[in-house]
Coordinates of C-alpha atoms in Angstrom, one line a residue:
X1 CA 131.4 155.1 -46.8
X2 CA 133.4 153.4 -43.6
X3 CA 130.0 153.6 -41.8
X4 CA 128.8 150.4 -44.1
X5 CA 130.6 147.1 -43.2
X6 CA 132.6 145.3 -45.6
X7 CA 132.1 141.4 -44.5
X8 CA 130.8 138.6 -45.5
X9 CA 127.9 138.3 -43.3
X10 CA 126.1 140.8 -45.5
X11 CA 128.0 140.3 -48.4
X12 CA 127.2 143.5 -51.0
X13 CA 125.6 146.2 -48.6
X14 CA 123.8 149.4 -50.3
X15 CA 121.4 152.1 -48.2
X16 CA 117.7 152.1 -48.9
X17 CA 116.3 155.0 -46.6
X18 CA 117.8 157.4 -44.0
X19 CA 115.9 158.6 -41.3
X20 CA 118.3 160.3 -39.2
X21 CA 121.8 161.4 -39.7
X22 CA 124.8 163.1 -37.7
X23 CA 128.4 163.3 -39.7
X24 CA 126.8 160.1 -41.3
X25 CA 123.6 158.3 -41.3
X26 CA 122.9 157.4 -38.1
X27 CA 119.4 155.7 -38.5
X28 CA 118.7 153.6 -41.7
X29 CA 117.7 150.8 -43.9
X30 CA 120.0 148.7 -45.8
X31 CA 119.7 145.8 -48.5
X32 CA 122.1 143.1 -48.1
X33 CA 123.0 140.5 -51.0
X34 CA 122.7 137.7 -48.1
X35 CA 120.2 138.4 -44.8
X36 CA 117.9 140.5 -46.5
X37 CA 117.0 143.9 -45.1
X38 CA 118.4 144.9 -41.9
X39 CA 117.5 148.6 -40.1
X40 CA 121.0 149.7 -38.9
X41 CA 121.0 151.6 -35.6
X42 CA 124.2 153.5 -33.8
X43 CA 125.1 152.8 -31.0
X44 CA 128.8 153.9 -29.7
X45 CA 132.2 155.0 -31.2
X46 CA 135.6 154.5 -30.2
X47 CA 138.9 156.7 -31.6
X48 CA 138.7 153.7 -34.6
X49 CA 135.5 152.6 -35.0
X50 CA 131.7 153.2 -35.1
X51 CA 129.8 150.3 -33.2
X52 CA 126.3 149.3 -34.6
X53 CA 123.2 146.9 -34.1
X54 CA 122.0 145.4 -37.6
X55 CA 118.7 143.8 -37.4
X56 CA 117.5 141.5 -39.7
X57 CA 113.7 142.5 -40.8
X58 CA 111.1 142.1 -43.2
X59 CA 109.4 144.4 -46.0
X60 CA 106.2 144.0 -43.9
X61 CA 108.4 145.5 -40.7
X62 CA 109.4 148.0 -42.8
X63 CA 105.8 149.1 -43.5
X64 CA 104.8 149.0 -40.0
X65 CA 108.0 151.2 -39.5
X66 CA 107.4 154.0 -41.9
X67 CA 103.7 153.7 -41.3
X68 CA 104.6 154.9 -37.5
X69 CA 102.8 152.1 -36.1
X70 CA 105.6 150.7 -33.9
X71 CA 108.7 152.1 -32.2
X72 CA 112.0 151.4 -33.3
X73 CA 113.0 149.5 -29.6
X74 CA 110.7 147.0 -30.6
X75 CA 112.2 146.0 -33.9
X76 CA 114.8 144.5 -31.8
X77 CA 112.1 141.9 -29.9
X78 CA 112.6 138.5 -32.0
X79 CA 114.7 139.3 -34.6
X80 CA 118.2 138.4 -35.4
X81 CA 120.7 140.9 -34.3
X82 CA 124.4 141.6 -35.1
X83 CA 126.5 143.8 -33.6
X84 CA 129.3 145.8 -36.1
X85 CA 132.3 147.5 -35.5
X86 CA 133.1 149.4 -38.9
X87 CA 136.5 150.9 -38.6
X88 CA 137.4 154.5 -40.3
X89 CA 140.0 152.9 -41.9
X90 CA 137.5 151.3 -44.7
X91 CA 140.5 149.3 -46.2
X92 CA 139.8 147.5 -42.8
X93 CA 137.8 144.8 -42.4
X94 CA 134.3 145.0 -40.1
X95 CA 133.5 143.4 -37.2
X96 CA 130.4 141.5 -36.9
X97 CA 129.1 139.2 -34.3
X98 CA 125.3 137.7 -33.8
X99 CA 123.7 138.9 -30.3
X100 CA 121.0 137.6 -28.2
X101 CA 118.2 140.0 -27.5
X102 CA 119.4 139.4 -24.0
X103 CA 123.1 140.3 -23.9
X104 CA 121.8 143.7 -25.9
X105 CA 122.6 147.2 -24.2
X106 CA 119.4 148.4 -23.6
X107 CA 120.7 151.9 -22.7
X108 CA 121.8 152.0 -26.2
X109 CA 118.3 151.0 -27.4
X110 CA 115.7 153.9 -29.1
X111 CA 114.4 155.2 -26.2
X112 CA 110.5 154.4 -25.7
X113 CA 108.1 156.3 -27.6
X114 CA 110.6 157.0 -30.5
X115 CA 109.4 156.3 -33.8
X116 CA 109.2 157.2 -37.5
X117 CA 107.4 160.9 -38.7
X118 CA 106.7 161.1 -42.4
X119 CA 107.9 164.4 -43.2
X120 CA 107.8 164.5 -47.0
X121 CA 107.5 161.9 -49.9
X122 CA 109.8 159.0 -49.1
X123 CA 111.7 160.9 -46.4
X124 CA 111.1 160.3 -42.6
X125 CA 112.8 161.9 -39.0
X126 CA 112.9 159.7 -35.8
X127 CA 110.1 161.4 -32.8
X128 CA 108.8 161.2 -29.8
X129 CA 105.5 159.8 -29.3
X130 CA 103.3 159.0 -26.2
X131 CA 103.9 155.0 -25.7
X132 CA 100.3 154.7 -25.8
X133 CA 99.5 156.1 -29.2
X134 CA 101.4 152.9 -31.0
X135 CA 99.1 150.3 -32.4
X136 CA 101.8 147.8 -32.1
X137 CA 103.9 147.6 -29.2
X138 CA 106.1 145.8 -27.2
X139 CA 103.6 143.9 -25.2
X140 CA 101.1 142.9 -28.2
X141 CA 101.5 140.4 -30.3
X142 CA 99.3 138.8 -33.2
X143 CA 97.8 135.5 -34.0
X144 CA 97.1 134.9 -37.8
X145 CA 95.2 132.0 -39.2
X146 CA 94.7 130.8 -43.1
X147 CA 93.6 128.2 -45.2
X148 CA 97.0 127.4 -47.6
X149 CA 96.3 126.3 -51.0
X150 CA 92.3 127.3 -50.8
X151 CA 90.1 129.9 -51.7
X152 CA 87.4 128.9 -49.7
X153 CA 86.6 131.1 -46.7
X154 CA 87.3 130.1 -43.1
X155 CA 84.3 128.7 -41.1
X156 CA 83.4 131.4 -38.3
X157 CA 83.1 128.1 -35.8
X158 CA 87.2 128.1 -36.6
X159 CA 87.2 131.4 -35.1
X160 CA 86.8 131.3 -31.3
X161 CA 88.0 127.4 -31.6
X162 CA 91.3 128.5 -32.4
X163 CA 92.0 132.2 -30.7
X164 CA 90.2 130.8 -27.4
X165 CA 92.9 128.1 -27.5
X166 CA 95.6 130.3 -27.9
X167 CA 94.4 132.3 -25.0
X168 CA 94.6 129.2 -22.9
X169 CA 98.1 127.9 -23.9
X170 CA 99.4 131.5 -23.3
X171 CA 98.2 131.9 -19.7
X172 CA 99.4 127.8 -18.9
X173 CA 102.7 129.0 -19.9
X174 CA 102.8 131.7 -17.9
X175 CA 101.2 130.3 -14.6
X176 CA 104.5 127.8 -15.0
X177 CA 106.5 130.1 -14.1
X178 CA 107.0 131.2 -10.5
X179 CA 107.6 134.5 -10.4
X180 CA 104.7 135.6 -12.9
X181 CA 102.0 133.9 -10.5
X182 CA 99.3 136.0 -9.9
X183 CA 100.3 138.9 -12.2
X184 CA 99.0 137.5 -15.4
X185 CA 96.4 138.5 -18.3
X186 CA 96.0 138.5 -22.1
X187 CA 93.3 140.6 -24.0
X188 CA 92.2 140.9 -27.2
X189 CA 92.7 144.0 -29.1
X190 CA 92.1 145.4 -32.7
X191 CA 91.6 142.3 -34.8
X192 CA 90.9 142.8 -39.0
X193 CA 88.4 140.0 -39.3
X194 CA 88.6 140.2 -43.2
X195 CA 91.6 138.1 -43.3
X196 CA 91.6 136.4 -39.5
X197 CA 94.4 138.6 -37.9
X198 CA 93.9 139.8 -33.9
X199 CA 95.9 141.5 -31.4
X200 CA 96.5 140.2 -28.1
X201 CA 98.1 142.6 -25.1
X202 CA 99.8 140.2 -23.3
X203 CA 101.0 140.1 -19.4
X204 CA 104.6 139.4 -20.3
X205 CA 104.9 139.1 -23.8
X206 CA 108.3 138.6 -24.7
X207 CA 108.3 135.8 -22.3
X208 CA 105.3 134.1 -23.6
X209 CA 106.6 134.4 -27.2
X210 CA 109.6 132.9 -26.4
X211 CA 107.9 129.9 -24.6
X212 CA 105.7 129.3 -27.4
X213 CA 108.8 129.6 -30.1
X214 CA 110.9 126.5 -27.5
X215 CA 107.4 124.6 -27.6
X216 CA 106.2 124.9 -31.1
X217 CA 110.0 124.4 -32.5
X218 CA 109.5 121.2 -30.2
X219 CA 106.7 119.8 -31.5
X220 CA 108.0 120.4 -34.6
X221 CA 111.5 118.5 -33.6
X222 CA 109.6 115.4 -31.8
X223 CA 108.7 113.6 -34.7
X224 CA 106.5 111.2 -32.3
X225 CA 109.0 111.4 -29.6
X226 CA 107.2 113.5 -26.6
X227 CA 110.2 113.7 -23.8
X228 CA 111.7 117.2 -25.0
X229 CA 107.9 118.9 -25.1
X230 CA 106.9 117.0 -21.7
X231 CA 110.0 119.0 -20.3
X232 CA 108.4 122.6 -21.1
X233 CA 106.0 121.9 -18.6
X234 CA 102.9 122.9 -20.9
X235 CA 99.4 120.7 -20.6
X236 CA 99.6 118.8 -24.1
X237 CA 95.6 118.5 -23.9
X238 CA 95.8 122.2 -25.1
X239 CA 98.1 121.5 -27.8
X240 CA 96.0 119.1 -29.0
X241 CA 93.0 121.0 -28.8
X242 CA 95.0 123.6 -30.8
X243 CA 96.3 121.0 -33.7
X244 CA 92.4 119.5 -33.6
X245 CA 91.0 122.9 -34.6
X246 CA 93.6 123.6 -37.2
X247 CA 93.1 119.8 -38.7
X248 CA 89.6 119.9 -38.6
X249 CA 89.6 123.5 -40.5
X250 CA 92.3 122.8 -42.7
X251 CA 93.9 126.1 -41.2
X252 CA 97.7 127.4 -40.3
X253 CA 98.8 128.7 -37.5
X254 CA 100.8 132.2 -37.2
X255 CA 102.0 134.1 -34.5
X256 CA 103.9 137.1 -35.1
X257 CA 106.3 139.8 -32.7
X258 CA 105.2 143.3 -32.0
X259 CA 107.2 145.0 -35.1
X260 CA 105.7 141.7 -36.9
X261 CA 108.5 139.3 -37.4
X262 CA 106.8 135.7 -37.3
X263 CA 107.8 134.3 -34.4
X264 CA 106.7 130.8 -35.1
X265 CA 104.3 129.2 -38.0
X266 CA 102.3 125.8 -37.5
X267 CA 101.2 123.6 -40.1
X268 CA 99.4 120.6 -38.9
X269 CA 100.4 118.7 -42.2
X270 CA 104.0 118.0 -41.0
X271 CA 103.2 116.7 -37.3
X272 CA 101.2 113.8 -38.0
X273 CA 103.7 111.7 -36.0
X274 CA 103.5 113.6 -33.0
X275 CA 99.6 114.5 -33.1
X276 CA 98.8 110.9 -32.9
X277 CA 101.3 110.2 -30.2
X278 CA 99.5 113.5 -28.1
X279 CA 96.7 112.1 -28.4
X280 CA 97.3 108.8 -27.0
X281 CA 99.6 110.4 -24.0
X282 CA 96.5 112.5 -23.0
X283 CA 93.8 109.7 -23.1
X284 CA 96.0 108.4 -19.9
X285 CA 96.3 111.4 -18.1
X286 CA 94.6 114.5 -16.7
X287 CA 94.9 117.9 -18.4
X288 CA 96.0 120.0 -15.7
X289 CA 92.6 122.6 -17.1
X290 CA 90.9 119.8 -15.3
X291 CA 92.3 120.0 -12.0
X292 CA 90.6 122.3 -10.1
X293 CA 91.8 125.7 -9.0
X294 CA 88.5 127.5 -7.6
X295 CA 90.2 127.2 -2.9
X296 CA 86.3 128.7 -1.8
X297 CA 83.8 125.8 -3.1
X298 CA 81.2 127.5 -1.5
X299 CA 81.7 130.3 -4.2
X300 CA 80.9 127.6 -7.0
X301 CA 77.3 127.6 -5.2
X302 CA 77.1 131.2 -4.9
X303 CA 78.1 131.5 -8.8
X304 CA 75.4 129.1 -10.0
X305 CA 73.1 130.9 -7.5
X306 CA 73.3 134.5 -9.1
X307 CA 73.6 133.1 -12.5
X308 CA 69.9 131.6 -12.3
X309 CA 69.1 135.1 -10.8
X310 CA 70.7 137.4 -13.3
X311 CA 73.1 138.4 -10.6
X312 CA 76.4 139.5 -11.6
X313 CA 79.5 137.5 -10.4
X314 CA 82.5 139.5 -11.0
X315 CA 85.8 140.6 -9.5
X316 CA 84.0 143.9 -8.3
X317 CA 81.3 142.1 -6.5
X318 CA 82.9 139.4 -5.0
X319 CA 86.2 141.5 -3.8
X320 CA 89.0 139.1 -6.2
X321 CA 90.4 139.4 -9.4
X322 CA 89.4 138.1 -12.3
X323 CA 91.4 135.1 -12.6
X324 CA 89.9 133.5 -9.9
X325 CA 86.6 134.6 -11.0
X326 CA 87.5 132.6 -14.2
X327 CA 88.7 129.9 -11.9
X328 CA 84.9 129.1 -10.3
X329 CA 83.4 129.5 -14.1
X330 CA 85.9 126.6 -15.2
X331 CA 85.2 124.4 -12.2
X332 CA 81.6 124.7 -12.5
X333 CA 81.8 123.8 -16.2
X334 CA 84.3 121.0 -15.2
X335 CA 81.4 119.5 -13.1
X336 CA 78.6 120.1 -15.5
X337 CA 76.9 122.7 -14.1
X338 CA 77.2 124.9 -16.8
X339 CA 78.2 124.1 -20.6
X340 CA 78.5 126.7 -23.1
X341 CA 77.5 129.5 -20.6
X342 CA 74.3 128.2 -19.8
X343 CA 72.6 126.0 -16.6
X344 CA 72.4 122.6 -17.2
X345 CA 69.7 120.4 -16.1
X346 CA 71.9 119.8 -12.6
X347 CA 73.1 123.5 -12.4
X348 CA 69.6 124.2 -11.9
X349 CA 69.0 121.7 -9.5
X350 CA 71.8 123.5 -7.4
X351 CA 70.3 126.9 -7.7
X352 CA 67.1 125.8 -6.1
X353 CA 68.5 124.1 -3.5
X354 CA 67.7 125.8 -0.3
X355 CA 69.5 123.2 2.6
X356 CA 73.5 123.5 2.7
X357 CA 73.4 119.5 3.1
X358 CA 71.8 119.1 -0.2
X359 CA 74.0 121.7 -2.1
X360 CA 76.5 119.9 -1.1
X361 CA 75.9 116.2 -1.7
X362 CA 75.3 118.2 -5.7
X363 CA 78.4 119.3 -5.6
X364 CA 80.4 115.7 -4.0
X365 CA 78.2 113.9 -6.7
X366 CA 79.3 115.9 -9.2
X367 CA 83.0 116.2 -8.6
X368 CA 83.3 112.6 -7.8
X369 CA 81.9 112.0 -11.7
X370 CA 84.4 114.8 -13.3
X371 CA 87.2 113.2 -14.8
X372 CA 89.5 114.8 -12.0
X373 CA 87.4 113.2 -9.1
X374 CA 86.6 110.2 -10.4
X375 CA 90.6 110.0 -11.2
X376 CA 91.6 110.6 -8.1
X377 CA 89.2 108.2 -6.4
X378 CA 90.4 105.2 -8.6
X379 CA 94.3 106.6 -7.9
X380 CA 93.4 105.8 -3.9
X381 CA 91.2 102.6 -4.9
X382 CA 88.0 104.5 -3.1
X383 CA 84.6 104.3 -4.0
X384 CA 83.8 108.2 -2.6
X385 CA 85.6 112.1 -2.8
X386 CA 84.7 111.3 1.3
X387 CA 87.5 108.6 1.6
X388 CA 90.2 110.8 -0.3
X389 CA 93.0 111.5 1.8
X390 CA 94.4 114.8 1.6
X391 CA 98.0 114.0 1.4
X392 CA 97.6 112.1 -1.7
X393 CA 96.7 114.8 -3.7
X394 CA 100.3 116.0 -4.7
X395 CA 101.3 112.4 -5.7
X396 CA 98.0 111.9 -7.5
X397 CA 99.0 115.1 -9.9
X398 CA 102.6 114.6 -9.9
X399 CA 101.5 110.5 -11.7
X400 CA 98.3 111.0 -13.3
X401 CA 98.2 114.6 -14.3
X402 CA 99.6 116.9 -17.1
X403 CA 101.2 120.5 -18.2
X404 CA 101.8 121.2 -14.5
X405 CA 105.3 122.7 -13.6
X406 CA 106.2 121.3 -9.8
X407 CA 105.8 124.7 -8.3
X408 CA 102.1 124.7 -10.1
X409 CA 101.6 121.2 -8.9
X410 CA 102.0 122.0 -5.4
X411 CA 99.5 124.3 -5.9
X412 CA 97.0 122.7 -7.5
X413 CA 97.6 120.1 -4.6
X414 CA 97.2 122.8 -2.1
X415 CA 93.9 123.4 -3.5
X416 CA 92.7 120.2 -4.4
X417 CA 92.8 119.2 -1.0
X418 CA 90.7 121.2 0.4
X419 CA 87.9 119.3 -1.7
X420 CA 87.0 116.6 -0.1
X421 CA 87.9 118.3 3.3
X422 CA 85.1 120.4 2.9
X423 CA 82.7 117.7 1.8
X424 CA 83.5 115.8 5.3
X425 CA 82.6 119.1 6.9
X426 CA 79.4 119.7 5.3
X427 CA 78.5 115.7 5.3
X428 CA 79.5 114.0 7.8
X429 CA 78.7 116.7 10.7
X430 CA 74.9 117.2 9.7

């Protein structure tokens, strides 16, 4: 069998299942004295050798595999990967060498859509399939939670806490970086509730799963020591409104790859160094999900206006996406108009108001008393959002605030500006 490489990586090498073969098995599972199952793939031959990836996977994957719920490409997202070189000449030893998902020949790679087809008891063929019919795939990726060590149930308050905040860290890592501005999104999909396990279809998911793996593994490494994890660029108010809902629960973390390799596991047990050292870094700065990011504040208005009026304020009716729909929710939550999707006292007060002046002396008051206002005011040493000057709002974020990449600073600052420059317009004029 010179097709089966002889070498201590794997150590003693023996073939579970086939599921396709040409000469020799082409397409198979093996179990390995030392990584474990791997799913062997061909990939090129020479005039003395066959050339193979060997990924290492899990007896999970290989359910999902033989269920047909993924495609074979994406068992190569996340997992460690060898390439071999087993030589006809099986006195000869194999070649083996660990790859990077990036440095892999993706013209070699299953083609999309091909998967597993049960065809009989224990025996499968590699198909085609439409992309669309796979319930994983390479742009989906799950969130698990549990309670270790207990067999009480999880609180549903848990729930939302911990997804929504998932949700958030996932788009702030994305907005960091430059070339995915503007082209971003994660969704929900199927989620089995019985034992707290959703979907998300994500934007750019191999990215964000990366990014998350470099910052978990981080806060992991700090022990109390914050310089590496400031360096990722990622607002640590969300990370500790993530470690707050999993202490308060009593609840681990898990997020797991498309073909369902965990990509990273969090157990708020083992970080109580750097939890309490978050937590004293953000009571001195601003989270950058308090910054502003809504450029129209006359929108904000409008927003509270059809919301007292059961008007809809969507992307279709206001002609933008849905991102910056999101941002004039935030900013009228960040300003207490709205908390927990309902009019506050003062949001009310801003519907009824008919005169432009007086909707907008709400809206300075307001903004001056959010924590990004009232900030900023005490970073100039002024007693009103009238006196801030505009150029001082990219130094202001680049000192006071966090999680903001310098290309996202200079946007928020862009934005942020424009604040108090349309206060003076609508105040000091009238």
């Amino acid at each position: 069998m010179h097709y089966l490489p002889n070498n201590e990586t794997f150590g003693e090498i023996e073939v579970v299942n086939v599921y396709s073969h040409y000469d020799v098995p082409r397409t198979f599972i093996c179990a390995t004295e030392n990584l474990g199952f791997v799913f062997s793939f061909w990939i090129d031959e020479t005039e003395t050798h066959d050339s193979w990836y060997y990924v290492c996977i899990s007896e999970e994957q290989i359910s999902r595999l033989e269920s047909g719920l993924i495609q074979l490409r994406d068992l190569f997202i996340g997992n460690q990967i060898f390439q071999v070189d087993t030589p006809y000449d099986h006195t000869q030893i194999a070649s083996v060498s660990q790859i990077e998902e990036g440095m892999l020949d993706q013209e070699a790679l299953p083609p999309v859509g091909f998967a597993l087809k049960k065809i009989g008891y224990n025996q499968y063929c590699v198909d085609k399939f439409p992309e669309e019919s796979f319930f994983y795939n390479q742009n989906s990726h799950q969130v698990r939670i549990s309670k270790p060590r207990s067999k009480k149930p999880i609180v549903w308050d848990a729930i939302p806490a911990v997804f929504g905040v998932w949700k958030k860290i996932h788009n702030e890592i994305l907005e960091s970086i430059d070339d995915l501005a503007g082209n971003i999104f994660i969704t929900p999909g199927p989620a089995q509730i019985g034992s707290y396990k959703i979907n998300f279809e994500s934007s750019h998911n191999e990215i964000a799963l990366n990014a998350a793996k470099n910052l978990f593994a981080g806060l992991k490494e700090a022990n109390g020591q914050l310089e590496n994890l400031l360096e990722l660029g990622v607002d640590l108010s969300l990370v500790e409104e993530l470690l707050n809902s999993l202490s308060e629960h009593n609840l681990q973390f898990e997020i797991r790859g498309p073909s369902g390799n965990i990509v990273e596991t969090i157990n708020y047990r083992d970080l109580s160094a750097s939890m309490e050292t978050i937590f004293e870094y953000n009571q001195e700065k601003l989270p950058s999900s308090l910054v502003p990011q809504a450029n129209d504040v006359e929108r904000i208005i409008t927003y509270i206006y059809n919301k007292s009026h059961g008007i809809p304020f969507t992307a279709e009716s206001e002609g933008i996406d849905q991102r910056q729909i999101n941002y004039y929710m935030s900013a009228s939550k960040m300003m207490g108009f709205v908390n927990h999707g309902l009019l506050t006292p003062i949001g009310w007060k801003l519907s009824e108001a008919t005169l432009e002046e007086e909707q907008y002396k709400i809206l300075k008051d307001r903004f001056e008393t959010s924590r990004c206002g009232w900030a900023w005011m005490k970073f100039c040493n002024v007693n009103s959002a009238l006196e801030l000057g505009p150029e001082t709002a990219e130094d202001f974020l680049r000192e006071r605030s966090t999680g903001l990449s310098e290309s996202t600073l200079v946007r928020r600052a862009s934005t942020l500006r424009k604040w108090p420059e349309v206060f003076r317009n609508k105040l000091q004029s009238n």
